[in-house]
Coordinates of N, CA and C in Angstrom, one line a residue:
X1 N 64.9 64.5 70.9 CA 64.4 64.1 72.0 C 62.4 65.2 71.0
X2 N 63.0 66.2 70.9 CA 62.0 66.8 70.9 C 61.3 67.3 69.7
X3 N 61.5 66.1 68.5 CA 61.7 66.3 67.1 C 60.8 65.0 67.5
X4 N 61.2 63.8 68.1 CA 60.6 62.3 68.2 C 59.9 62.3 68.5
X5 N 59.9 62.6 70.4 CA 58.6 62.3 71.0 C 57.5 62.9 70.3
X6 N 57.0 63.7 69.7 CA 55.1 64.0 69.5 C 55.3 62.9 68.6
X7 N 56.1 62.6 67.6 CA 55.6 61.6 67.0 C 55.2 60.0 67.3
X8 N 56.7 59.6 68.2 CA 56.0 58.6 69.4 C 54.6 59.0 69.9
X9 N 54.6 60.1 70.6 CA 52.8 60.0 71.0 C 52.3 60.0 70.5
X10 N 52.1 60.2 69.2 CA 50.9 60.3 68.3 C 50.4 58.8 68.3
X11 N 51.6 58.0 67.8 CA 51.5 56.2 67.5 C 51.4 55.8 68.5
X12 N 52.1 56.1 69.9 CA 51.8 55.8 71.3 C 50.0 55.5 71.0
X13 N 49.4 56.7 71.3 CA 47.9 57.1 71.2 C 47.1 56.7 70.2
X14 N 47.3 56.6 68.8 CA 46.8 55.4 68.0 C 46.6 54.6 68.3
X15 N 47.9 53.6 69.0 CA 47.3 52.3 69.1 C 46.5 51.8 70.4
X16 N 46.8 52.4 71.1 CA 45.9 52.4 72.4 C 44.3 52.8 71.9
X17 N 44.0 53.6 70.8 CA 42.9 54.1 71.0 C 42.4 52.7 69.8
X18 N 42.8 52.6 68.9 CA 42.5 51.0 68.1 C 41.8 49.9 68.7
X19 N 43.1 49.7 70.0 CA 43.2 48.3 71.1 C 41.8 48.3 71.7
X20 N 41.3 50.0 72.6 CA 40.2 50.5 72.7 C 39.2 50.2 71.6
X21 N 39.4 50.8 70.4 CA 38.1 50.7 69.9 C 37.8 48.8 69.6
X22 N 38.7 48.5 68.9 CA 38.8 46.8 69.1 C 38.1 45.7 69.8
X23 N 39.0 46.2 71.4 CA 38.2 45.4 72.7 C 36.8 45.9 72.6
X24 N 36.4 46.9 72.3 CA 35.1 47.7 72.5 C 34.0 46.5 71.4
X25 N 34.3 46.7 70.5 CA 34.0 46.3 68.7 C 33.6 44.7 69.8
X26 N 34.8 43.8 69.9 CA 34.5 42.3 70.6 C 33.6 41.9 71.5
X27 N 33.4 43.1 72.5 CA 32.8 42.9 73.9 C 31.1 43.2 73.6
X28 N 30.8 44.4 72.3 CA 29.7 44.6 71.8 C 29.3 43.5 71.2
X29 N 30.2 42.5 70.1 CA 29.2 41.3 69.3 C 29.3 40.6 70.6
X30 N 30.0 40.6 71.3 CA 29.3 39.0 72.3 C 28.1 39.2 72.8
X31 N 28.1 40.6 73.7 CA 27.3 41.1 73.8 C 25.5 40.8 73.1
X32 N 25.9 41.1 71.9 CA 24.9 40.8 70.7 C 24.3 39.2 70.5
X33 N 25.5 38.2 70.7 CA 25.3 36.9 70.4 C 24.7 36.0 72.0
X34 N 25.3 36.5 73.4 CA 24.4 36.0 74.0 C 22.9 36.8 74.4
X35 N 22.8 37.9 73.9 CA 21.6 38.1 73.7 C 20.4 37.2 72.7
X36 N 21.0 37.5 71.6 CA 20.4 36.6 70.6 C 20.2 34.9 70.9
X37 N 21.3 34.5 71.7 CA 21.2 33.4 72.3 C 19.9 32.6 73.2
X38 N 19.9 33.8 73.9 CA 18.7 34.2 75.1 C 17.5 34.0 74.5
X39 N 17.8 35.0 73.4 CA 15.9 35.5 73.2 C 15.3 34.4 71.9
X40 N 16.6 33.5 71.6 CA 15.7 32.3 70.8 C 15.7 31.2 71.5
X41 N 15.6 31.0 72.5 CA 15.5 30.4 72.9 C 14.1 30.4 73.7
X42 N 13.3 31.8 74.1 CA 12.3 32.1 75.3 C 11.1 31.8 74.1
X43 N 9.8 31.8 74.9 CA 8.9 30.9 73.9 C 7.8 32.4 73.7
X44 N 8.3 33.3 73.4 CA 7.8 34.8 73.8 C 6.3 34.4 72.6
X45 N 5.1 35.5 72.9 CA 4.8 35.8 71.6 C 5.2 36.7 70.6
X46 N 5.8 36.6 69.8 CA 6.4 37.4 68.8 C 6.0 37.7 67.4
X47 N 3.8 37.3 67.4 CA 3.0 37.7 65.9 C 3.2 38.9 66.3
X48 N 2.6 39.6 65.2 CA 2.9 40.8 65.0 C 2.2 41.7 65.5
X49 N 0.8 41.6 66.5 CA 0.3 42.1 67.1 C 0.7 42.4 68.5
X50 N 1.7 41.5 68.9 CA 2.1 41.2 70.5 C 3.8 41.0 70.8
X51 N 4.4 41.8 69.5 CA 5.8 42.1 69.7 C 6.7 42.8 70.4
X52 N 5.8 44.0 70.7 CA 5.9 45.0 71.9 C 7.0 44.7 73.1
X53 N 6.2 43.3 73.8 CA 6.6 42.8 74.9 C 8.0 42.2 75.1
X54 N 7.9 41.1 73.9 CA 8.9 40.3 73.3 C 9.6 41.4 73.3
X55 N 10.2 42.3 72.5 CA 11.1 43.3 72.4 C 11.7 44.3 73.5
X56 N 10.7 44.6 74.4 CA 11.1 44.9 75.6 C 11.7 43.9 76.5
X57 N 11.8 42.3 76.0 CA 12.2 42.1 77.5 C 13.4 41.8 76.7
X58 N 13.9 41.6 75.3 CA 15.1 41.2 74.6 C 16.1 42.5 74.9
X59 N 15.5 43.9 75.0 CA 16.1 45.1 75.5 C 16.6 45.0 76.8
X60 N 15.6 44.8 77.6 CA 16.6 44.0 79.1 C 17.3 42.8 79.1
X61 N 17.4 42.3 79.0 CA 18.2 41.4 78.9 C 19.5 42.0 77.9
X62 N 19.6 42.7 77.0 CA 20.6 42.7 76.1 C 21.3 44.1 77.6
X63 N 20.7 45.0 77.6 CA 21.1 45.9 79.2 C 21.6 44.9 80.4
X64 N 21.1 43.9 80.8 CA 21.5 43.0 81.7 C 22.9 42.4 81.9
X65 N 22.7 41.9 80.3 CA 23.8 41.3 80.1 C 25.3 42.2 79.4
X66 N 25.2 43.2 79.3 CA 25.9 44.3 79.0 C 26.6 45.6 80.5
X67 N 25.6 45.0 81.6 CA 26.1 45.8 83.0 C 26.9 44.7 83.4
X68 N 27.0 43.0 83.5 CA 27.6 42.3 83.7 C 29.0 42.5 82.5
X69 N 29.2 43.0 81.6 CA 30.5 42.6 80.4 C 31.2 43.9 80.8
X70 N 32.7 44.3 80.5 CA 33.3 45.2 80.4 C 33.4 46.2 78.8
X71 N 32.2 46.7 78.9 CA 32.1 47.3 77.7 C 32.5 48.9 78.4
X72 N 33.2 49.8 77.3 CA 34.2 50.7 77.2 C 32.6 52.1 77.0
X73 N 32.1 52.4 78.0 CA 31.9 53.5 77.8 C 30.0 53.1 78.0
X74 N 29.7 51.8 78.6 CA 28.3 51.8 78.8 C 28.0 52.2 80.5
X75 N 26.8 52.8 80.3 CA 26.3 52.9 81.6 C 24.7 51.7 81.7
X76 N 24.9 51.2 82.7 CA 23.6 50.5 83.6 C 22.2 51.1 83.4
X77 N 22.0 50.3 81.8 CA 20.7 50.3 82.1 C 19.9 51.6 80.8
X78 N 21.1 52.0 80.2 CA 21.1 52.8 79.2 C 20.9 52.4 77.5
X79 N 20.9 51.6 77.6 CA 19.6 51.7 76.0 C 18.6 51.4 76.1
X80 N 18.1 51.5 74.7 CA 16.3 51.7 74.5 C 16.3 51.1 73.6
X81 N 15.1 51.0 73.3 CA 15.0 50.0 71.6 C 15.9 51.4 70.8
X82 N 15.8 52.0 71.0 CA 16.6 53.1 69.6 C 18.2 52.0 69.5
X83 N 18.4 51.5 70.7 CA 19.9 51.7 71.0 C 20.2 49.7 70.1
X84 N 19.0 48.9 70.7 CA 19.0 47.9 70.3 C 17.6 46.9 70.0
X85 N 18.2 46.9 68.3 CA 17.1 46.8 67.1 C 16.7 45.7 67.5
X86 N 15.1 45.3 67.6 CA 15.1 43.6 67.2 C 13.9 43.5 65.9
X87 N 14.3 42.7 65.6 CA 13.1 42.3 64.4 C 13.1 40.8 64.6
X88 N 11.8 40.4 64.3 CA 11.5 38.9 63.9 C 10.7 38.6 62.6
X89 N 11.7 37.3 61.9 CA 11.4 37.1 60.3 C 10.3 35.4 60.7
X90 N 9.8 35.9 60.3 CA 9.1 34.1 59.9 C 8.7 33.8 58.9
X91 N 9.3 32.6 58.2 CA 9.7 32.5 56.9 C 8.5 31.7 56.6
X92 N 8.0 30.8 57.8 CA 6.4 29.4 57.4 C 6.5 29.4 59.0
X93 N 5.0 29.2 59.2 CA 4.5 29.4 60.4 C 4.2 29.9 61.3
X94 N 4.1 29.9 62.5 CA 4.1 30.9 63.9 C 5.5 31.5 64.2
X95 N 5.6 32.2 65.1 CA 6.0 33.0 66.2 C 6.0 33.2 67.3
X96 N 6.4 32.2 68.2 CA 7.5 31.1 68.6 C 6.8 30.3 67.6
X97 N 7.8 29.6 66.7 CA 7.4 28.0 65.9 C 7.2 26.9 66.7
X98 N 5.8 26.4 66.4 CA 5.1 25.1 67.3 C 6.4 23.9 66.6
X99 N 7.0 23.7 66.2 CA 7.9 22.8 65.6 C 9.0 22.8 64.9
X100 N 9.7 21.7 64.3 CA 11.5 22.3 63.6 C 10.7 22.7 62.0
X101 N 9.2 22.0 61.8 CA 9.4 22.5 60.2 C 8.8 24.0 60.1
X102 N 8.9 24.7 60.8 CA 8.1 26.2 61.0 C 10.2 26.8 61.5
X103 N 9.9 27.7 60.6 CA 11.1 28.1 60.4 C 11.1 30.6 60.8
X104 N 11.7 30.9 62.3 CA 11.4 31.7 62.2 C 13.0 32.3 63.2
X105 N 13.2 33.8 62.9 CA 14.6 34.2 62.9 C 14.3 35.4 63.7
X106 N 15.5 35.7 64.8 CA 15.3 36.8 65.7 C 16.7 37.3 65.2
X107 N 16.5 38.8 64.8 CA 17.8 39.4 64.4 C 17.7 41.0 65.6
X108 N 19.0 40.8 65.7 CA 19.4 41.9 67.1 C 20.6 42.9 66.4
X109 N 20.0 43.7 66.3 CA 21.4 45.3 66.0 C 21.4 46.3 67.0
X110 N 22.8 46.2 67.3 CA 23.0 46.9 68.7 C 24.2 48.5 68.1
X111 N 23.7 49.2 68.9 CA 24.8 50.8 68.2 C 25.4 51.3 69.7
X112 N 26.3 51.2 69.6 CA 27.0 51.4 71.1 C 28.2 52.6 70.5
X113 N 28.2 53.9 71.1 CA 29.1 55.1 71.4 C 30.1 54.9 72.5
X114 N 31.0 55.1 71.8 CA 32.3 54.9 72.5 C 33.1 55.7 73.6
X115 N 33.5 56.1 73.8 CA 34.8 57.7 74.0 C 35.5 57.4 73.4
X116 N 36.0 58.8 72.6 CA 37.3 58.9 71.4 C 38.2 59.7 72.4
X117 N 39.4 59.6 72.5 CA 40.3 60.7 73.3 C 41.3 61.0 71.8
X118 N 41.6 60.2 70.9 CA 42.1 60.3 69.8 C 41.6 61.0 69.0
X119 N 41.1 62.3 68.3 CA 40.3 62.8 67.5 C 40.8 62.5 66.1
X120 N 41.7 61.8 65.7 CA 41.6 61.1 64.3 C 41.3 60.0 63.9
X121 N 40.1 59.4 65.0 CA 39.9 58.2 64.6 C 38.6 58.5 63.7
X122 N 38.4 57.9 62.6 CA 37.5 57.6 62.0 C 36.2 56.8 62.3
X123 N 34.6 57.3 62.4 CA 33.5 56.9 62.9 C 33.6 57.6 64.3
X124 N 34.1 58.2 65.1 CA 33.8 59.5 65.7 C 33.3 58.2 66.8
X125 N 33.7 57.0 66.6 CA 33.1 56.0 68.0 C 32.1 55.4 68.2
X126 N 31.6 55.2 67.2 CA 30.3 54.7 66.6 C 30.5 53.4 66.5
X127 N 30.0 52.3 67.1 CA 29.9 50.8 66.5 C 28.7 50.6 66.9
X128 N 28.9 49.3 66.0 CA 26.8 48.5 65.2 C 28.0 47.2 65.5
X129 N 26.7 46.3 65.8 CA 27.0 45.1 65.8 C 25.7 44.3 65.5
X130 N 25.5 43.1 64.3 CA 24.6 42.7 64.6 C 24.5 40.9 64.6
X131 N 23.6 40.4 64.5 CA 23.2 39.1 65.0 C 21.9 38.6 64.6
X132 N 22.0 37.0 64.0 CA 20.8 37.0 63.5 C 20.9 34.8 64.1
X133 N 19.7 34.2 64.7 CA 19.8 33.0 65.7 C 18.1 32.7 65.1
X134 N 18.5 31.6 64.4 CA 16.7 30.8 64.6 C 16.4 30.6 65.5
X135 N 15.0 31.0 65.5 CA 14.6 30.2 66.9 C 13.7 29.1 67.2
X136 N 13.9 28.7 68.6 CA 13.9 27.1 69.1 C 12.2 27.3 68.8
X137 N 11.7 25.4 68.6 CA 10.1 25.6 68.8 C 10.4 25.4 70.5
X138 N 9.1 25.3 70.9 CA 8.1 25.0 72.1 C 8.8 23.3 72.5
X139 N 9.5 23.2 73.6 CA 9.5 21.8 73.8 C 8.1 20.9 73.9

């Protein structure tokens, strides 16, 4: 028992830590997708000079969605524009697009740190996910 228990304990601890990381990554990805879906349907003015307000609204929405989720290590309202990076890309036309012939995208990248109790985990608990959605034109 004295020889087997430490090895068994390390194996079980590694499995639990991997499961927590996997669960957190899936939850983080779902938060990014839900935020992206919301942002793609908004008719916020995302032209070059007016992006600050639109980005702040996306960060607020990401915080709101994360607060309702079961994301490990998240505290309510803790994400800022350094954690939630929002970029708008206009291929042709305006942002937001006026009709279906204009193409604009919103890309959201979320960085999050989860607690690590097993020190042999690579990446030190830093998780990142991204999503990109084509913005919807005004009705």
